[in-house]
């Protein structure tokens, strides 16, 4: 009986050590993957203080490695107008990062693409609030488009597609 307890105790210690090493390695890997995001500076998000989905998107942006500054305001319209977001592309929150406007629940892969490719556009947008977009629930089958606007972007130009 004592031999069994020692064996189980050693196994438990081994599992704990393996878990710790795995978590530590994963954490370092994630940090390495997101260090380049700080080169773009802070992302500034203008949102309503009562919007839960916008808060969820901001939390996800931080988890993705973006440094985020938030301005809560009842007047989100001003940020859209100042950012030159076309009326048909409006969503619930407006962000800016490194000279670009990011409107709505844009997936972070699309933002990374924007920042790395640096197209001559004003920004990108996900109009409305599609279910399954970041901050709007989880749906692995979701399909929607991210549109570019301003600069050399044509009307309704698809910049990035999700789930297609």
PDB file of C-alpha atoms in Angstrom, residues 2-143:
ATOM      1  CA  UNK A   2       2.831   2.417   0.839  1.00  0.00           C
ATOM      2  CA  UNK A   3       4.544   1.605  -2.467  1.00  0.00           C
ATOM      3  CA  UNK A   4       1.344   2.434  -4.360  1.00  0.00           C
ATOM      4  CA  UNK A   5       1.001   5.772  -2.528  1.00  0.00           C
ATOM      5  CA  UNK A   6       4.595   6.718  -3.347  1.00  0.00           C
ATOM      6  CA  UNK A   7       4.094   5.807  -6.998  1.00  0.00           C
ATOM      7  CA  UNK A   8       0.887   7.840  -7.185  1.00  0.00           C
ATOM      8  CA  UNK A   9       2.595  10.744  -5.399  1.00  0.00           C
ATOM      9  CA  UNK A  10       5.502  10.704  -7.853  1.00  0.00           C
ATOM     10  CA  UNK A  11       3.086  10.503 -10.782  1.00  0.00           C
ATOM     11  CA  UNK A  12       1.163  13.503  -9.458  1.00  0.00           C
ATOM     12  CA  UNK A  13       4.376  15.526  -9.062  1.00  0.00           C
ATOM     13  CA  UNK A  14       5.391  14.545 -12.603  1.00  0.00           C
ATOM     14  CA  UNK A  15       2.039  15.644 -14.010  1.00  0.00           C
ATOM     15  CA  UNK A  16       2.276  18.975 -12.157  1.00  0.00           C
ATOM     16  CA  UNK A  17       5.808  19.577 -13.437  1.00  0.00           C
ATOM     17  CA  UNK A  18       4.799  18.719 -16.998  1.00  0.00           C
ATOM     18  CA  UNK A  19       1.765  21.033 -16.733  1.00  0.00           C
ATOM     19  CA  UNK A  20       3.938  23.864 -15.431  1.00  0.00           C
ATOM     20  CA  UNK A  21       6.506  23.411 -18.186  1.00  0.00           C
ATOM     21  CA  UNK A  22       3.806  23.243 -20.857  1.00  0.00           C
ATOM     22  CA  UNK A  23       2.081  26.406 -19.592  1.00  0.00           C
ATOM     23  CA  UNK A  24       5.384  28.251 -19.337  1.00  0.00           C
ATOM     24  CA  UNK A  25       6.480  27.202 -22.823  1.00  0.00           C
ATOM     25  CA  UNK A  26       3.085  28.137 -24.270  1.00  0.00           C
ATOM     26  CA  UNK A  27       3.236  31.525 -22.564  1.00  0.00           C
ATOM     27  CA  UNK A  28       6.656  32.254 -23.982  1.00  0.00           C
ATOM     28  CA  UNK A  29       5.581  31.167 -27.439  1.00  0.00           C
ATOM     29  CA  UNK A  30       2.539  33.452 -27.311  1.00  0.00           C
ATOM     30  CA  UNK A  31       4.661  36.375 -26.114  1.00  0.00           C
ATOM     31  CA  UNK A  32       7.114  35.841 -28.990  1.00  0.00           C
ATOM     32  CA  UNK A  33       4.266  35.769 -31.479  1.00  0.00           C
ATOM     33  CA  UNK A  34       2.840  39.113 -30.343  1.00  0.00           C
ATOM     34  CA  UNK A  35       5.939  41.208 -29.638  1.00  0.00           C
ATOM     35  CA  UNK A  36       5.845  42.719 -33.110  1.00  0.00           C
ATOM     36  CA  UNK A  37       2.360  44.108 -32.432  1.00  0.00           C
ATOM     37  CA  UNK A  38       3.792  46.658 -30.004  1.00  0.00           C
ATOM     38  CA  UNK A  39       5.797  48.131 -32.915  1.00  0.00           C
ATOM     39  CA  UNK A  40       2.514  49.590 -34.201  1.00  0.00           C
ATOM     40  CA  UNK A  41       1.799  51.501 -31.004  1.00  0.00           C
ATOM     41  CA  UNK A  42      -1.405  51.581 -29.040  1.00  0.00           C
ATOM     42  CA  UNK A  43      -4.748  50.753 -30.515  1.00  0.00           C
ATOM     43  CA  UNK A  44      -7.284  53.389 -29.485  1.00  0.00           C
ATOM     44  CA  UNK A  45     -10.872  52.154 -29.238  1.00  0.00           C
ATOM     45  CA  UNK A  46     -13.887  54.457 -28.973  1.00  0.00           C
ATOM     46  CA  UNK A  47     -16.947  52.628 -27.679  1.00  0.00           C
ATOM     47  CA  UNK A  48     -20.091  53.016 -25.629  1.00  0.00           C
ATOM     48  CA  UNK A  49     -19.546  52.387 -21.903  1.00  0.00           C
ATOM     49  CA  UNK A  50     -22.583  50.083 -21.852  1.00  0.00           C
ATOM     50  CA  UNK A  51     -21.701  47.869 -24.823  1.00  0.00           C
ATOM     51  CA  UNK A  52     -20.699  44.398 -23.654  1.00  0.00           C
ATOM     52  CA  UNK A  53     -19.707  43.100 -27.083  1.00  0.00           C
ATOM     53  CA  UNK A  54     -17.296  46.026 -27.560  1.00  0.00           C
ATOM     54  CA  UNK A  55     -15.769  45.278 -24.157  1.00  0.00           C
ATOM     55  CA  UNK A  56     -15.406  41.635 -25.193  1.00  0.00           C
ATOM     56  CA  UNK A  57     -13.651  42.681 -28.439  1.00  0.00           C
ATOM     57  CA  UNK A  58     -11.249  44.898 -26.463  1.00  0.00           C
ATOM     58  CA  UNK A  59     -10.459  42.013 -24.088  1.00  0.00           C
ATOM     59  CA  UNK A  60      -9.783  39.713 -27.032  1.00  0.00           C
ATOM     60  CA  UNK A  61      -7.548  42.364 -28.653  1.00  0.00           C
ATOM     61  CA  UNK A  62      -5.474  42.499 -25.464  1.00  0.00           C
ATOM     62  CA  UNK A  63      -5.282  38.699 -25.370  1.00  0.00           C
ATOM     63  CA  UNK A  64      -4.036  38.822 -28.970  1.00  0.00           C
ATOM     64  CA  UNK A  65      -1.159  41.067 -27.868  1.00  0.00           C
ATOM     65  CA  UNK A  66      -2.440  44.505 -28.838  1.00  0.00           C
ATOM     66  CA  UNK A  67      -1.865  47.373 -26.419  1.00  0.00           C
ATOM     67  CA  UNK A  68      -5.310  48.969 -26.163  1.00  0.00           C
ATOM     68  CA  UNK A  69      -6.458  52.335 -24.844  1.00  0.00           C
ATOM     69  CA  UNK A  70     -10.231  52.787 -24.499  1.00  0.00           C
ATOM     70  CA  UNK A  71     -12.385  55.889 -24.593  1.00  0.00           C
ATOM     71  CA  UNK A  72     -15.909  55.227 -23.345  1.00  0.00           C
ATOM     72  CA  UNK A  73     -18.395  57.752 -24.701  1.00  0.00           C
ATOM     73  CA  UNK A  74     -22.048  58.039 -25.593  1.00  0.00           C
ATOM     74  CA  UNK A  75     -20.952  59.842 -28.799  1.00  0.00           C
ATOM     75  CA  UNK A  76     -19.422  57.053 -30.897  1.00  0.00           C
ATOM     76  CA  UNK A  77     -20.655  58.761 -34.065  1.00  0.00           C
ATOM     77  CA  UNK A  78     -17.936  61.430 -33.885  1.00  0.00           C
ATOM     78  CA  UNK A  79     -15.174  58.809 -34.059  1.00  0.00           C
ATOM     79  CA  UNK A  80     -16.747  57.282 -37.181  1.00  0.00           C
ATOM     80  CA  UNK A  81     -17.102  60.655 -38.879  1.00  0.00           C
ATOM     81  CA  UNK A  82     -13.559  61.735 -37.926  1.00  0.00           C
ATOM     82  CA  UNK A  83     -12.228  58.377 -39.175  1.00  0.00           C
ATOM     83  CA  UNK A  84     -13.981  58.704 -42.520  1.00  0.00           C
ATOM     84  CA  UNK A  85     -15.935  55.472 -42.069  1.00  0.00           C
ATOM     85  CA  UNK A  86     -18.642  55.268 -44.787  1.00  0.00           C
ATOM     86  CA  UNK A  87     -22.157  55.122 -43.335  1.00  0.00           C
ATOM     87  CA  UNK A  88     -22.841  51.661 -44.778  1.00  0.00           C
ATOM     88  CA  UNK A  89     -19.820  50.286 -42.890  1.00  0.00           C
ATOM     89  CA  UNK A  90     -20.667  51.562 -39.410  1.00  0.00           C
ATOM     90  CA  UNK A  91     -20.609  49.158 -36.478  1.00  0.00           C
ATOM     91  CA  UNK A  92     -20.657  49.582 -32.724  1.00  0.00           C
ATOM     92  CA  UNK A  93     -17.043  50.653 -31.993  1.00  0.00           C
ATOM     93  CA  UNK A  94     -14.235  52.404 -33.872  1.00  0.00           C
ATOM     94  CA  UNK A  95     -10.533  51.780 -33.355  1.00  0.00           C
ATOM     95  CA  UNK A  96      -7.409  53.386 -34.749  1.00  0.00           C
ATOM     96  CA  UNK A  97      -3.939  51.892 -34.930  1.00  0.00           C
ATOM     97  CA  UNK A  98      -0.826  53.078 -36.720  1.00  0.00           C
ATOM     98  CA  UNK A  99      -2.724  55.466 -38.995  1.00  0.00           C
ATOM     99  CA  UNK A 100      -5.532  53.039 -39.887  1.00  0.00           C
ATOM    100  CA  UNK A 101      -9.185  52.937 -38.826  1.00  0.00           C
ATOM    101  CA  UNK A 102     -10.645  49.588 -37.738  1.00  0.00           C
ATOM    102  CA  UNK A 103     -14.449  49.652 -37.585  1.00  0.00           C
ATOM    103  CA  UNK A 104     -16.423  47.041 -35.683  1.00  0.00           C
ATOM    104  CA  UNK A 105     -15.776  43.409 -34.865  1.00  0.00           C
ATOM    105  CA  UNK A 106     -12.851  42.955 -37.229  1.00  0.00           C
ATOM    106  CA  UNK A 107     -10.939  39.693 -36.694  1.00  0.00           C
ATOM    107  CA  UNK A 108      -7.393  40.169 -35.459  1.00  0.00           C
ATOM    108  CA  UNK A 109      -5.928  38.225 -38.384  1.00  0.00           C
ATOM    109  CA  UNK A 110      -7.296  40.936 -40.689  1.00  0.00           C
ATOM    110  CA  UNK A 111      -5.729  43.662 -38.533  1.00  0.00           C
ATOM    111  CA  UNK A 112      -2.365  41.875 -38.614  1.00  0.00           C
ATOM    112  CA  UNK A 113      -2.669  41.610 -42.407  1.00  0.00           C
ATOM    113  CA  UNK A 114      -3.480  45.332 -42.649  1.00  0.00           C
ATOM    114  CA  UNK A 115      -0.497  46.308 -40.507  1.00  0.00           C
ATOM    115  CA  UNK A 116       1.942  44.046 -42.327  1.00  0.00           C
ATOM    116  CA  UNK A 117       0.804  44.763 -45.916  1.00  0.00           C
ATOM    117  CA  UNK A 118       0.175  48.499 -45.362  1.00  0.00           C
ATOM    118  CA  UNK A 119      -2.258  49.009 -48.275  1.00  0.00           C
ATOM    119  CA  UNK A 120      -3.174  52.534 -49.342  1.00  0.00           C
ATOM    120  CA  UNK A 121      -6.594  52.528 -47.653  1.00  0.00           C
ATOM    121  CA  UNK A 122      -8.113  54.528 -44.805  1.00  0.00           C
ATOM    122  CA  UNK A 123      -9.179  51.438 -42.920  1.00  0.00           C
ATOM    123  CA  UNK A 124     -11.098  48.177 -42.711  1.00  0.00           C
ATOM    124  CA  UNK A 125     -14.562  47.414 -41.388  1.00  0.00           C
ATOM    125  CA  UNK A 126     -17.015  44.688 -40.469  1.00  0.00           C
ATOM    126  CA  UNK A 127     -20.394  46.392 -40.855  1.00  0.00           C
ATOM    127  CA  UNK A 128     -23.027  45.656 -38.244  1.00  0.00           C
ATOM    128  CA  UNK A 129     -22.413  43.028 -35.619  1.00  0.00           C
ATOM    129  CA  UNK A 130     -22.245  39.562 -37.220  1.00  0.00           C
ATOM    130  CA  UNK A 131     -22.689  36.667 -34.816  1.00  0.00           C
ATOM    131  CA  UNK A 132     -19.483  34.682 -34.512  1.00  0.00           C
ATOM    132  CA  UNK A 133     -17.167  37.644 -35.097  1.00  0.00           C
ATOM    133  CA  UNK A 134     -14.724  38.466 -32.244  1.00  0.00           C
ATOM    134  CA  UNK A 135     -16.728  39.620 -29.239  1.00  0.00           C
ATOM    135  CA  UNK A 136     -20.006  38.361 -30.723  1.00  0.00           C
ATOM    136  CA  UNK A 137     -20.051  34.736 -29.616  1.00  0.00           C
ATOM    137  CA  UNK A 138     -18.472  31.652 -31.073  1.00  0.00           C
ATOM    138  CA  UNK A 139     -19.481  30.020 -34.319  1.00  0.00           C
ATOM    139  CA  UNK A 140     -16.850  27.934 -36.128  1.00  0.00           C
ATOM    140  CA  UNK A 141     -18.988  27.956 -39.281  1.00  0.00           C
ATOM    141  CA  UNK A 142     -19.364  31.741 -39.476  1.00  0.00           C
ATOM    142  CA  UNK A 143     -18.781  33.478 -42.812  1.00  0.00           C
TER     143      UNK A 143
END
